[in-house]
Coordinates of N, CA, C and O in Angstrom, one line a residue:
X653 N -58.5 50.8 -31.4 CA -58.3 51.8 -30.4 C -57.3 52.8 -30.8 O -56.2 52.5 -31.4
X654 N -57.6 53.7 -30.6 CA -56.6 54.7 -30.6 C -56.6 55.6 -29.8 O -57.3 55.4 -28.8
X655 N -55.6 57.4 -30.2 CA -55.1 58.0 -28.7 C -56.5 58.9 -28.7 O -56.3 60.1 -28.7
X656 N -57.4 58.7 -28.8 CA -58.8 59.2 -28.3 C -59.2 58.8 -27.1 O -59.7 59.5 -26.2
X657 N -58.9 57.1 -27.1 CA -59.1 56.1 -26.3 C -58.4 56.4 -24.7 O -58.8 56.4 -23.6
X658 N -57.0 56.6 -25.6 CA -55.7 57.1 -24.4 C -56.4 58.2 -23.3 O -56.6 58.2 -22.1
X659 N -56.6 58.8 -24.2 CA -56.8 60.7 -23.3 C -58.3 60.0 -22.9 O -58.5 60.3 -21.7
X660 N -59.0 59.3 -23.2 CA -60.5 59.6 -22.2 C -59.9 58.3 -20.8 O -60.2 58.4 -19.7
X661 N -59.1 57.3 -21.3 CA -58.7 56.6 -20.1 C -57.9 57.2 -19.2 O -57.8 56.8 -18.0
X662 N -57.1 58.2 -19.7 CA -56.3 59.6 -18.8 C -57.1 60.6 -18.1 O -56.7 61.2 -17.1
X663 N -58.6 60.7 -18.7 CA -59.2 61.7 -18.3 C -60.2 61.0 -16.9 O -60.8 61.5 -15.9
X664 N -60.0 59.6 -17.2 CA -60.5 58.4 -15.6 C -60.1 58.6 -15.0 O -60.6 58.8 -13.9
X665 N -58.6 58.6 -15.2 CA -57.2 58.5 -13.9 C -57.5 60.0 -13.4 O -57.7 60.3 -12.3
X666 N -57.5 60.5 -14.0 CA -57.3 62.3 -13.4 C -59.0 62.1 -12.4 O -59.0 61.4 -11.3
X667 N -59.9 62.5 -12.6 CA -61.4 62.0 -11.9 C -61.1 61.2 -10.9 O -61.1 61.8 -9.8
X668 N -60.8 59.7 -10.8 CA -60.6 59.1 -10.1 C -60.1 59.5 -8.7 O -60.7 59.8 -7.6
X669 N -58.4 59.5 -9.2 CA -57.5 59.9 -8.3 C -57.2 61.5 -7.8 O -57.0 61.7 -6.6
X670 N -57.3 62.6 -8.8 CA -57.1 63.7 -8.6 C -57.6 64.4 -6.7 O -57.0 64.9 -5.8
X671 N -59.0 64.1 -7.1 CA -59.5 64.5 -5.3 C -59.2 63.8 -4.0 O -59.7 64.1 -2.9
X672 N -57.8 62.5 -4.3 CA -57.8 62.1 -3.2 C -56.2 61.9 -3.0 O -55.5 60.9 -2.6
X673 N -55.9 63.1 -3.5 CA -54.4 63.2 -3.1 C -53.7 63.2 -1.8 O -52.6 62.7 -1.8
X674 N -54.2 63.8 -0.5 CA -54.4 63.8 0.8 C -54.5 62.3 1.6 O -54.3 62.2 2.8
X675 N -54.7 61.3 0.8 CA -55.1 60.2 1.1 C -53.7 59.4 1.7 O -52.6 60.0 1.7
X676 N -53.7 58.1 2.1 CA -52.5 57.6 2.2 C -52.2 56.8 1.1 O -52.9 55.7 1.0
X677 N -51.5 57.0 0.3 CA -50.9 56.1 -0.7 C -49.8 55.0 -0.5 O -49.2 54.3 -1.3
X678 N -49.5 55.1 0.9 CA -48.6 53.7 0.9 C -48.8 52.4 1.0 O -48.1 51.4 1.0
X679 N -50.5 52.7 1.1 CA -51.4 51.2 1.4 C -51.0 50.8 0.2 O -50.4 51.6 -0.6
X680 N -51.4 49.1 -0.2 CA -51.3 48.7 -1.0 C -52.3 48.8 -2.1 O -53.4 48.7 -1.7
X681 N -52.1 48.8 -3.5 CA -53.1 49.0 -4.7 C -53.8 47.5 -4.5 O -53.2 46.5 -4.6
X682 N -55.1 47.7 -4.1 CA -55.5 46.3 -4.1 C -55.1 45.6 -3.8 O -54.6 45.6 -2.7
X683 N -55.0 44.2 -4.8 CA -54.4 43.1 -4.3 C -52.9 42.9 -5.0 O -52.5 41.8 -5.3
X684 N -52.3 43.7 -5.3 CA -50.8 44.1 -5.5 C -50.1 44.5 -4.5 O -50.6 45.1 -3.5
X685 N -48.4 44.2 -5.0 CA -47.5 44.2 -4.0 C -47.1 45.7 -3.9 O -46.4 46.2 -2.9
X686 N -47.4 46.1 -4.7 CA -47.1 47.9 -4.4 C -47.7 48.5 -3.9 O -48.7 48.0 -3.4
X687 N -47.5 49.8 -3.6 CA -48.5 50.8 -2.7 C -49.1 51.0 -3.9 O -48.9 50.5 -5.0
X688 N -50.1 52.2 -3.1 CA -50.6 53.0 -4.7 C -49.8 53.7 -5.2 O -50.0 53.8 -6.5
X689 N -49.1 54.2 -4.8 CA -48.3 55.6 -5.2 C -47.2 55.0 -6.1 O -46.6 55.6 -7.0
X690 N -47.0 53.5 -5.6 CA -45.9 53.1 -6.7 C -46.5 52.4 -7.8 O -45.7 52.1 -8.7
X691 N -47.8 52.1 -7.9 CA -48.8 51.4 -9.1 C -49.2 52.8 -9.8 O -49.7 52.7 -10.9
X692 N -49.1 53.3 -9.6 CA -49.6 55.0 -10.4 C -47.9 55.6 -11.2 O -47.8 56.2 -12.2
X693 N -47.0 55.2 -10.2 CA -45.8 55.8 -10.9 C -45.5 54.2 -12.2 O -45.0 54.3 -13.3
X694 N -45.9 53.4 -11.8 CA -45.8 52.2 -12.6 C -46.7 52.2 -14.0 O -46.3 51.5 -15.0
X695 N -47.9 53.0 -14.1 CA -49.0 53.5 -15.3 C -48.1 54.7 -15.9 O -48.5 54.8 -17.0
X696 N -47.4 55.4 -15.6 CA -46.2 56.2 -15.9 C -45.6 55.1 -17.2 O -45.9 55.0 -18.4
X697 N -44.4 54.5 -16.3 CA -43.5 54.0 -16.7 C -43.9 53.4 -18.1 O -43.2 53.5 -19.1
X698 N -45.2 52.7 -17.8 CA -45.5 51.8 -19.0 C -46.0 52.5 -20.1 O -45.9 52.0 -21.2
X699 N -46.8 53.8 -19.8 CA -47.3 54.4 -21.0 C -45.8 55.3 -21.5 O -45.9 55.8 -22.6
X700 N -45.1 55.4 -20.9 CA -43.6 55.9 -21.4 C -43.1 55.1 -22.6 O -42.8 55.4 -23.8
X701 N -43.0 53.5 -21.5 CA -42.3 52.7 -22.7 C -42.9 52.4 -24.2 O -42.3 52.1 -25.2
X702 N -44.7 52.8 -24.1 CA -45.4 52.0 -25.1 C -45.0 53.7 -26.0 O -44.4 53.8 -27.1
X703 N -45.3 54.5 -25.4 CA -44.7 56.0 -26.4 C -43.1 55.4 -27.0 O -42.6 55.6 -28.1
X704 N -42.7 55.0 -26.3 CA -41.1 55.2 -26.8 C -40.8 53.8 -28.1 O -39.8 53.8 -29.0
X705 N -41.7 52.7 -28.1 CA -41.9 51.7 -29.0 C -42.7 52.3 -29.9 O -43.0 51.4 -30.7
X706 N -43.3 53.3 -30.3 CA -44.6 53.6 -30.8 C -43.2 54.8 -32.4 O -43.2 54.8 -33.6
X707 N -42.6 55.4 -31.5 CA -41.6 56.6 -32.2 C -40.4 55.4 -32.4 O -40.0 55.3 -33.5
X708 N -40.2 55.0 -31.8 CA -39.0 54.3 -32.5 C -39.1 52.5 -33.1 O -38.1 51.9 -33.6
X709 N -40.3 52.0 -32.7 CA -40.6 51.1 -34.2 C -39.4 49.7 -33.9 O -39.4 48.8 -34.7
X710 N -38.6 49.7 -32.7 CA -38.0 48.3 -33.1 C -38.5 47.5 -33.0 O -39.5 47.6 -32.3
X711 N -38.2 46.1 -33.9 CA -39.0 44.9 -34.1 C -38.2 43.6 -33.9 O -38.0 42.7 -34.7
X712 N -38.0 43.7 -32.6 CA -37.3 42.5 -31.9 C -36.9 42.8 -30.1 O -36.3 42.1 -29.2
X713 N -37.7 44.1 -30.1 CA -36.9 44.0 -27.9 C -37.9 45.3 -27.8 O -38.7 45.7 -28.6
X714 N -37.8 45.7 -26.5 CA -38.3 46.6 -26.3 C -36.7 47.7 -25.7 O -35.7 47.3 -25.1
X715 N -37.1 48.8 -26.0 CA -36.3 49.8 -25.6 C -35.4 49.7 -24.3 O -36.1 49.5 -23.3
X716 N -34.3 49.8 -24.3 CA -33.4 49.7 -22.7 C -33.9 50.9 -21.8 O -33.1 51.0 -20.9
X717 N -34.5 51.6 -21.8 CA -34.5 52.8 -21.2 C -35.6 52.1 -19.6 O -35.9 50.9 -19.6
X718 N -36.1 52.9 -18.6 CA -37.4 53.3 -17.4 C -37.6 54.4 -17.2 O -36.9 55.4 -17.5
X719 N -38.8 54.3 -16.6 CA -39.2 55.6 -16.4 C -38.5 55.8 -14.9 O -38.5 54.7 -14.5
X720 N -37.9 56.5 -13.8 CA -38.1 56.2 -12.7 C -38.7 57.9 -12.1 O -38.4 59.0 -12.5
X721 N -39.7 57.4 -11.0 CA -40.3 58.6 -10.1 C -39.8 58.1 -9.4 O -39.7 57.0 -9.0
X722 N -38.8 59.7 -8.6 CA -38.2 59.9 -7.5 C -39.1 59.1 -6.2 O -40.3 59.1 -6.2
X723 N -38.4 58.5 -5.5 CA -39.1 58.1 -4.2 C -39.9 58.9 -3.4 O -40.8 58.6 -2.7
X724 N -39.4 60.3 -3.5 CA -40.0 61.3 -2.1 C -41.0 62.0 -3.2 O -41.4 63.2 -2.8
X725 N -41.6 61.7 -4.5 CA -42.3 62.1 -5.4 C -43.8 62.5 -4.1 O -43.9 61.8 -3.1
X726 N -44.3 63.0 -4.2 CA -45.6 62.9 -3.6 C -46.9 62.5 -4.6 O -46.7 62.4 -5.8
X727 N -48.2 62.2 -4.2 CA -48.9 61.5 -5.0 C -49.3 62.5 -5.9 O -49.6 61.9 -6.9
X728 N -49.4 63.7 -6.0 CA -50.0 64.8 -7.1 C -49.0 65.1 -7.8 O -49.3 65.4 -9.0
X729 N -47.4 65.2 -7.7 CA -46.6 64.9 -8.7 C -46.0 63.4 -9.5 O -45.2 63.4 -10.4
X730 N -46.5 62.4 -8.8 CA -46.5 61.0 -9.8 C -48.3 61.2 -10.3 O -48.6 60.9 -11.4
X731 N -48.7 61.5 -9.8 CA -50.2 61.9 -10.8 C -50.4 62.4 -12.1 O -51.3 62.1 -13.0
X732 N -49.1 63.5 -11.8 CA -48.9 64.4 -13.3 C -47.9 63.8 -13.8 O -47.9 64.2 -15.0
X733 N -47.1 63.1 -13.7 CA -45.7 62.2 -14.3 C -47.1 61.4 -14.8 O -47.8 61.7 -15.7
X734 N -47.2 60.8 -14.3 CA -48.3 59.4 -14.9 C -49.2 60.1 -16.6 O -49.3 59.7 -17.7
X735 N -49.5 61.4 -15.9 CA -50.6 61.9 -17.2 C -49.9 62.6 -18.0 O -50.7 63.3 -18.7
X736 N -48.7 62.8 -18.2 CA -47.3 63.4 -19.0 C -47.3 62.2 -19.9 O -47.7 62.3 -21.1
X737 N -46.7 60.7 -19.4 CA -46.5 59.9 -19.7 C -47.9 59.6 -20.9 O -47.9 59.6 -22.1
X738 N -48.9 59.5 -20.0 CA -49.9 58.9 -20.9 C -50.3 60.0 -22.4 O -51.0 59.8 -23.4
X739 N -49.8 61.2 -21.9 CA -50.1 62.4 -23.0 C -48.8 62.1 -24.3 O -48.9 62.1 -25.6
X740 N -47.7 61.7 -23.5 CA -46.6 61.2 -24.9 C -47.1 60.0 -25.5 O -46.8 60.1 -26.7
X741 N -47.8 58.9 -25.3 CA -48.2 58.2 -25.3 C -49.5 58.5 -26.9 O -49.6 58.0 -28.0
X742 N -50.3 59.7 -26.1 CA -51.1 59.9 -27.0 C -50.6 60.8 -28.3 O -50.9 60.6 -29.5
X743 N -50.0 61.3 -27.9 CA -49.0 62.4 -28.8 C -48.4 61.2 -30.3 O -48.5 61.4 -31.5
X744 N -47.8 60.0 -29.6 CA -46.8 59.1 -30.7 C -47.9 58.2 -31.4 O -47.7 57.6 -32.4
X745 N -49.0 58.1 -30.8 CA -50.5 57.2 -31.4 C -50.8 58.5 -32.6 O -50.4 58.3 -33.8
X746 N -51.6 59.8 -32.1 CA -52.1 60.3 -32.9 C -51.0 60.4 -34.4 O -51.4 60.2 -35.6
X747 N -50.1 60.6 -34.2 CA -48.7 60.9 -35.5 C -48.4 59.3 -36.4 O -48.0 59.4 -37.5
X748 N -48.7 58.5 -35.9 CA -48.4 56.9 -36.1 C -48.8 56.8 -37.3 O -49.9 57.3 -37.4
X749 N -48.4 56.2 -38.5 CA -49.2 55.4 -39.5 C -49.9 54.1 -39.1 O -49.3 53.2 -38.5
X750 N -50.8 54.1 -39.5 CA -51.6 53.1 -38.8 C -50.8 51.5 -39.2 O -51.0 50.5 -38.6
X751 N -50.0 51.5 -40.2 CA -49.0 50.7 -40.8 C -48.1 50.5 -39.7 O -47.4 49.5 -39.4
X752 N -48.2 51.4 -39.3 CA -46.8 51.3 -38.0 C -46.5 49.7 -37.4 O -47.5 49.5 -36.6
X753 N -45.9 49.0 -37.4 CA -45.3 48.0 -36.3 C -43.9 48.2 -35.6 O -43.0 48.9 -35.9
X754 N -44.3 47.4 -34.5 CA -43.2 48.2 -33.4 C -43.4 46.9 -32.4 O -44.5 46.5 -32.2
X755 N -42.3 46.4 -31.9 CA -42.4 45.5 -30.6 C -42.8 45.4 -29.5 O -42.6 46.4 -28.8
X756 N -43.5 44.0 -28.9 CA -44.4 44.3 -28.0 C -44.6 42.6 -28.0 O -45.7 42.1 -27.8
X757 N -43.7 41.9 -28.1 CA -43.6 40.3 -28.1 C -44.4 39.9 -29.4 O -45.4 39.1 -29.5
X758 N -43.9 40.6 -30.4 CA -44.5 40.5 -32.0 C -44.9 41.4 -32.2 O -45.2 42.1 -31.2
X759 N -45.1 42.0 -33.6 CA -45.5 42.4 -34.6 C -46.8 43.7 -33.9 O -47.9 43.5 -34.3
X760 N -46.8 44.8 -33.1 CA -48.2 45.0 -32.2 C -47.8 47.1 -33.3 O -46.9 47.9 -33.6
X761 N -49.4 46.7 -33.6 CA -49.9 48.0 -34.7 C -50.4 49.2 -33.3 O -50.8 48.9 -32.2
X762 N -50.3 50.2 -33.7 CA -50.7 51.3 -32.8 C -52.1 51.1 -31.9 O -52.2 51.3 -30.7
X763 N -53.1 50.6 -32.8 CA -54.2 50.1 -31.9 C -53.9 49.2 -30.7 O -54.4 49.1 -29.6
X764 N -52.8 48.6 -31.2 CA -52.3 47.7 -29.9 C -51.8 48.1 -28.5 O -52.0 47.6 -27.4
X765 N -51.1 49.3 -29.1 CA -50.3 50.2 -27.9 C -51.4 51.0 -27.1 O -51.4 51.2 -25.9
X766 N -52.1 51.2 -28.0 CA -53.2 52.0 -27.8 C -54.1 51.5 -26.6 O -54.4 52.2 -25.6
X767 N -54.6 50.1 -27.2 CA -55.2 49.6 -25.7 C -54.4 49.0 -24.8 O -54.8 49.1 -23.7
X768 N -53.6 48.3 -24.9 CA -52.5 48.0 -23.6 C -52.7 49.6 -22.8 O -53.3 49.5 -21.8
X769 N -52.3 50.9 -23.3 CA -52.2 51.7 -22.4 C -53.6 52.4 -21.9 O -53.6 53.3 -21.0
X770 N -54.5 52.1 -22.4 CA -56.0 51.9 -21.8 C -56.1 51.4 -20.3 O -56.4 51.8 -19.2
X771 N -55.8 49.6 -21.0 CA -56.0 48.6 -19.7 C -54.9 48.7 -18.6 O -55.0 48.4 -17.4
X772 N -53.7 49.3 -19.5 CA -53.0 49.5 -18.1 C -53.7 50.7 -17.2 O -54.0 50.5 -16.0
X773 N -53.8 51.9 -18.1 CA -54.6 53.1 -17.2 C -55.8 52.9 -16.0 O -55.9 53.5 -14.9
X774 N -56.7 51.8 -16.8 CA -57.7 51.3 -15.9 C -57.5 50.3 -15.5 O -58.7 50.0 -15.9
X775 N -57.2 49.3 -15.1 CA -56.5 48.5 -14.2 C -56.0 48.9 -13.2 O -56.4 49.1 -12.1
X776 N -54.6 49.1 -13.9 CA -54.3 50.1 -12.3 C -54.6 51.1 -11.6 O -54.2 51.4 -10.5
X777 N -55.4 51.8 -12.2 CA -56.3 52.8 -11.6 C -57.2 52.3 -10.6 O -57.4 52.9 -9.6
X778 N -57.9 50.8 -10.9 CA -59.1 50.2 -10.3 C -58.3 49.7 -9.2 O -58.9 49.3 -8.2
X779 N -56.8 49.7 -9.3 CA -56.1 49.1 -7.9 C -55.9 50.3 -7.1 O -55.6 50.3 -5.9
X780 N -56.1 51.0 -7.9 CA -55.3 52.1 -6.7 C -56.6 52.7 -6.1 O -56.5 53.1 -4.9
X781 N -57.7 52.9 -6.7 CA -58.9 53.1 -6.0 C -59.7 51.8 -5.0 O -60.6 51.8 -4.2
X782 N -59.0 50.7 -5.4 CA -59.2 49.7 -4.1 C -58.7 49.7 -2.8 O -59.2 49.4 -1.8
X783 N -57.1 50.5 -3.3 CA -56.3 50.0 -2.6 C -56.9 51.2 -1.2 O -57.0 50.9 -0.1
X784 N -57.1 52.8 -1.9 CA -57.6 53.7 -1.0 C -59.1 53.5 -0.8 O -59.6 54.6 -0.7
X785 N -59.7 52.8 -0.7 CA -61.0 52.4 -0.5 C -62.2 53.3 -1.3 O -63.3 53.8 -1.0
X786 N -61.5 53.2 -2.2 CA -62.5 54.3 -2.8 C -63.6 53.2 -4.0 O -63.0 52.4 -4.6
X787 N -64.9 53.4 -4.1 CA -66.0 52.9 -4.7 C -66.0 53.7 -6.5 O -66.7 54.7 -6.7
X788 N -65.2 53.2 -7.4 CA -65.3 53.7 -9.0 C -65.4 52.8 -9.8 O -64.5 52.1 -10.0
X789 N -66.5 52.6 -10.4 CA -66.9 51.7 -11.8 C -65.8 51.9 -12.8 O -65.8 53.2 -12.7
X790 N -65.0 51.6 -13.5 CA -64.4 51.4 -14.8 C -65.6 51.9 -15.8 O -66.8 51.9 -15.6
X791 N -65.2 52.2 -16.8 CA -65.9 52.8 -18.2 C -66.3 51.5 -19.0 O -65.6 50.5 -19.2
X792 N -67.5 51.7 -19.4 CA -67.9 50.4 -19.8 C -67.5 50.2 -21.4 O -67.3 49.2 -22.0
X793 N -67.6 51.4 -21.8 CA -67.1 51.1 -23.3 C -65.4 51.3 -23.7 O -64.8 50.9 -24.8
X794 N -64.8 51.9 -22.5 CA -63.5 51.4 -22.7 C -62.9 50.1 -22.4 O -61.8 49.9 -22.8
X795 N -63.5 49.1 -21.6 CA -63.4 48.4 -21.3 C -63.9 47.0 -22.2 O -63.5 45.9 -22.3
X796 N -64.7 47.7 -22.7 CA -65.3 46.7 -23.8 C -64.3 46.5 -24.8 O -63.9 45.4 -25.0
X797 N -63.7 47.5 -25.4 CA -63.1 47.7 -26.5 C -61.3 47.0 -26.2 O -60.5 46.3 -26.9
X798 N -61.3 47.6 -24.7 CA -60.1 46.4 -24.3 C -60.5 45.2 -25.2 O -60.4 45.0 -26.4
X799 N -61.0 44.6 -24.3 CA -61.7 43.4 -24.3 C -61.4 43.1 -25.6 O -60.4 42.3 -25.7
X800 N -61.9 43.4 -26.4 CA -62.3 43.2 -27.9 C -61.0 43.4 -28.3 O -60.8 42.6 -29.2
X801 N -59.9 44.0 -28.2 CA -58.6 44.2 -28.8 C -57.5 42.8 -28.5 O -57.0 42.2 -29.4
X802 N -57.3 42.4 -27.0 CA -56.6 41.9 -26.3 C -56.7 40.8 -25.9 O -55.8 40.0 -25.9
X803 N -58.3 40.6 -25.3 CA -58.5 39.2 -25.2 C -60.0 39.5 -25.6 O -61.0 39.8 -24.9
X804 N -59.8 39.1 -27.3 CA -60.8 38.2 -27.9 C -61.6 37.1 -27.8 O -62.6 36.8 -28.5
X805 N -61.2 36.3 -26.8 CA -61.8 34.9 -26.2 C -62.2 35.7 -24.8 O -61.8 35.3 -23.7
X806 N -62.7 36.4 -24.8 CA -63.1 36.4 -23.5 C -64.8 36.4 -23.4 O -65.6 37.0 -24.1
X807 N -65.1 35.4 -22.3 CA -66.7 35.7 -22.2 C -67.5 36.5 -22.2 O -66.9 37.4 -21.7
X808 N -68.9 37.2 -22.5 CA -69.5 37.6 -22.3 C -70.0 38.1 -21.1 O -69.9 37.4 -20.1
X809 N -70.7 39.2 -21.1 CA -71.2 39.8 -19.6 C -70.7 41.0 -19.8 O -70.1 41.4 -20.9
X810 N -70.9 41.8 -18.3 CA -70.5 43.4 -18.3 C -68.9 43.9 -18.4 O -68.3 43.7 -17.3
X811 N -68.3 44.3 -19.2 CA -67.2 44.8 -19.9 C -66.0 44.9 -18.4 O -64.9 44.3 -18.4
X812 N -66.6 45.6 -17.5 CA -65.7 46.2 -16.6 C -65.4 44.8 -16.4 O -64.3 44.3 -16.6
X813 N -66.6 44.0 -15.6 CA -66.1 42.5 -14.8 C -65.6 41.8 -15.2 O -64.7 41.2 -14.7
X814 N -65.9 41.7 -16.5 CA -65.0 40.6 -17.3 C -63.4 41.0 -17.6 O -62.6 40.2 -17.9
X815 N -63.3 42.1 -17.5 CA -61.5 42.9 -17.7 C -61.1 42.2 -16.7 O -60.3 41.3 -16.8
X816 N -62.0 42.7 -15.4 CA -61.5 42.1 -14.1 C -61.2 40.7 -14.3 O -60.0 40.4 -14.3
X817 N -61.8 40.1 -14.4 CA -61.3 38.5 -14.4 C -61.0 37.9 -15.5 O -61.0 36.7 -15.5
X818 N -60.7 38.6 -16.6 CA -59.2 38.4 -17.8 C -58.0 38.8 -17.2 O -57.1 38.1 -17.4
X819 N -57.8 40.1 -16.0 CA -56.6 40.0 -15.1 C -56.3 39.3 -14.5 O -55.1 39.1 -14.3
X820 N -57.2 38.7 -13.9 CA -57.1 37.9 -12.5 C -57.2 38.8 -11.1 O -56.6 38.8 -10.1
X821 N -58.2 39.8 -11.7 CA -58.7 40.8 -10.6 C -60.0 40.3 -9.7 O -60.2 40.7 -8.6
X822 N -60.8 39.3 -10.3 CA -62.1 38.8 -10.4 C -62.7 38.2 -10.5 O -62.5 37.7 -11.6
X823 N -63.8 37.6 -9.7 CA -64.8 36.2 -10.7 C -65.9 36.2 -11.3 O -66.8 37.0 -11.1
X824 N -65.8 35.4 -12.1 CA -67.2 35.8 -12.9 C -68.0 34.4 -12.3 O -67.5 33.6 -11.5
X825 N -69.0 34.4 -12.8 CA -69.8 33.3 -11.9 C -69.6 32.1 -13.1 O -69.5 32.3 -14.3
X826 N -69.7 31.1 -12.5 CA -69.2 29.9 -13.4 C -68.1 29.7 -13.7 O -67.9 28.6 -14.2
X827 N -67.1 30.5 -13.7 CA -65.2 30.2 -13.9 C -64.7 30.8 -12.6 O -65.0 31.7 -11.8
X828 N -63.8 29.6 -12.7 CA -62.5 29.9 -11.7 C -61.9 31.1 -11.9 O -61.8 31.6 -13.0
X829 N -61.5 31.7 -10.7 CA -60.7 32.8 -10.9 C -59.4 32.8 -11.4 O -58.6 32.1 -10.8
X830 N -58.8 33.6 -12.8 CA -57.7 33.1 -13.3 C -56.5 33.7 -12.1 O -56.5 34.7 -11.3
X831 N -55.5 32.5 -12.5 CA -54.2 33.0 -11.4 C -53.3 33.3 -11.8 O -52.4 33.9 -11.2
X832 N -53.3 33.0 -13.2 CA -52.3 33.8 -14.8 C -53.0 34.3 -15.7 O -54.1 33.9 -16.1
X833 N -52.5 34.9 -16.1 CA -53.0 35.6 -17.7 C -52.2 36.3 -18.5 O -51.0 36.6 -18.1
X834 N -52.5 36.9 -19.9 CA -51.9 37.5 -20.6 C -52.6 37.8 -21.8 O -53.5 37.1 -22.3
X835 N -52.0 38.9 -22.3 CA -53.0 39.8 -23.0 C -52.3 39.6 -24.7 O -51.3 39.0 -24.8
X836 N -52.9 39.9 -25.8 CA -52.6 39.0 -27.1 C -52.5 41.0 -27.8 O -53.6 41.5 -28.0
X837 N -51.8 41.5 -28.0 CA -51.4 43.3 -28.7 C -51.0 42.5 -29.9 O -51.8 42.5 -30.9
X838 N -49.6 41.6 -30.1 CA -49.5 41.5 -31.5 C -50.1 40.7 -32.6 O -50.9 39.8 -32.4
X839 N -49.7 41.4 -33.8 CA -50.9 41.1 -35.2 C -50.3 39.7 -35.4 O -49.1 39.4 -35.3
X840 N -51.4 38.7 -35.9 CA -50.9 37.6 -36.4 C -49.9 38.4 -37.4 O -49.9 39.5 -37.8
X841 N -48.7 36.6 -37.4 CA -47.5 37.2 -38.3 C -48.7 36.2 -39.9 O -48.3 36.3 -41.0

């Protein structure tokens, strides 16, 4: 994956969310403890940090820094913080040597950052369109390609549903719904 990947999972969030800024965003994103407006400033933050590991390459912590959106932010300006975020994001991918390693709980190559900030984009996006009742499919070939980056063991079936229930967003028929999980970015050492 790379920031090709980024910008068309930025170009979801914008589609998605953009026409329903009017909406109430204090409901909660799905089945998360946040509203939406704070799961959207939260896709911010994280594509911030994965830009800021991506340019500066440490290989043992992740950067001290946060992102923080003002509280009285309204949802069309954490919309554009979020797609700022996710554009630095793409910005520090497209410049990267693909040699690049940078921390991320081991050893995680730009492809890695790359889809973390995919799945984060669409994930939380699919919360925040739950959370406002809104009806949007996930991308099936971004979702695949998660899949395929992050969690390599994951079953078979349609790309979006199975992301879902590698989060513990969902069930697939025949497995329990997971109640933990975690996603695999860094390269074998």
């Amino acid at each position: 994956m790379d920031h090709q990947d980024v910008r068309a999972a930025l170009a979801e969030l914008r589609l998605a969310l953009a026409p329903h800024l009017q909406a109430d965003w204090s409901v909660p994103a799905g089945g998360l403890e946040w509203s939406c407006r704070e799961t959207l400033a939260h896709i911010g933050h994280d594509l911030l940090a994965y830009a800021g590991q991506v340019v500066a390459r440490p290989a043992d912590r992740y950067l001290p820094f946060d992102l923080t959106v003002r509280p009285d932010a309204d949802p069309a300006a954490t919309l554009q913080t979020a797609l700022a975020c996710g554009e630095l994001l793409a910005v520090a991918l497209a410049a990267a040597d693909p040699a690049l390693r940078a921390w991320h709980w081991g050893p995680t190559d730009p492809g890695g950052f790359a889809a973390m900030g995919v799945a984060e984009t669409l994930l939380h996006t699919h919360d925040i369109t739950t959370g406002l009742g809104l009806d949007r499919a996930m991308p099936p070939a971004l979702c695949a390609a998660v899949l395929a980056r992050l969690f390599p063991d994951a079953p078979g079936g349609d790309p979006a549903a199975v992301l879902l229930w590698c989060t513990g967003r969902g069930g697939l028929p025949g497995l329990e719904r997971r109640t933990t999980w975690g996603w695999k970015a860094a390269l074998p050492a």
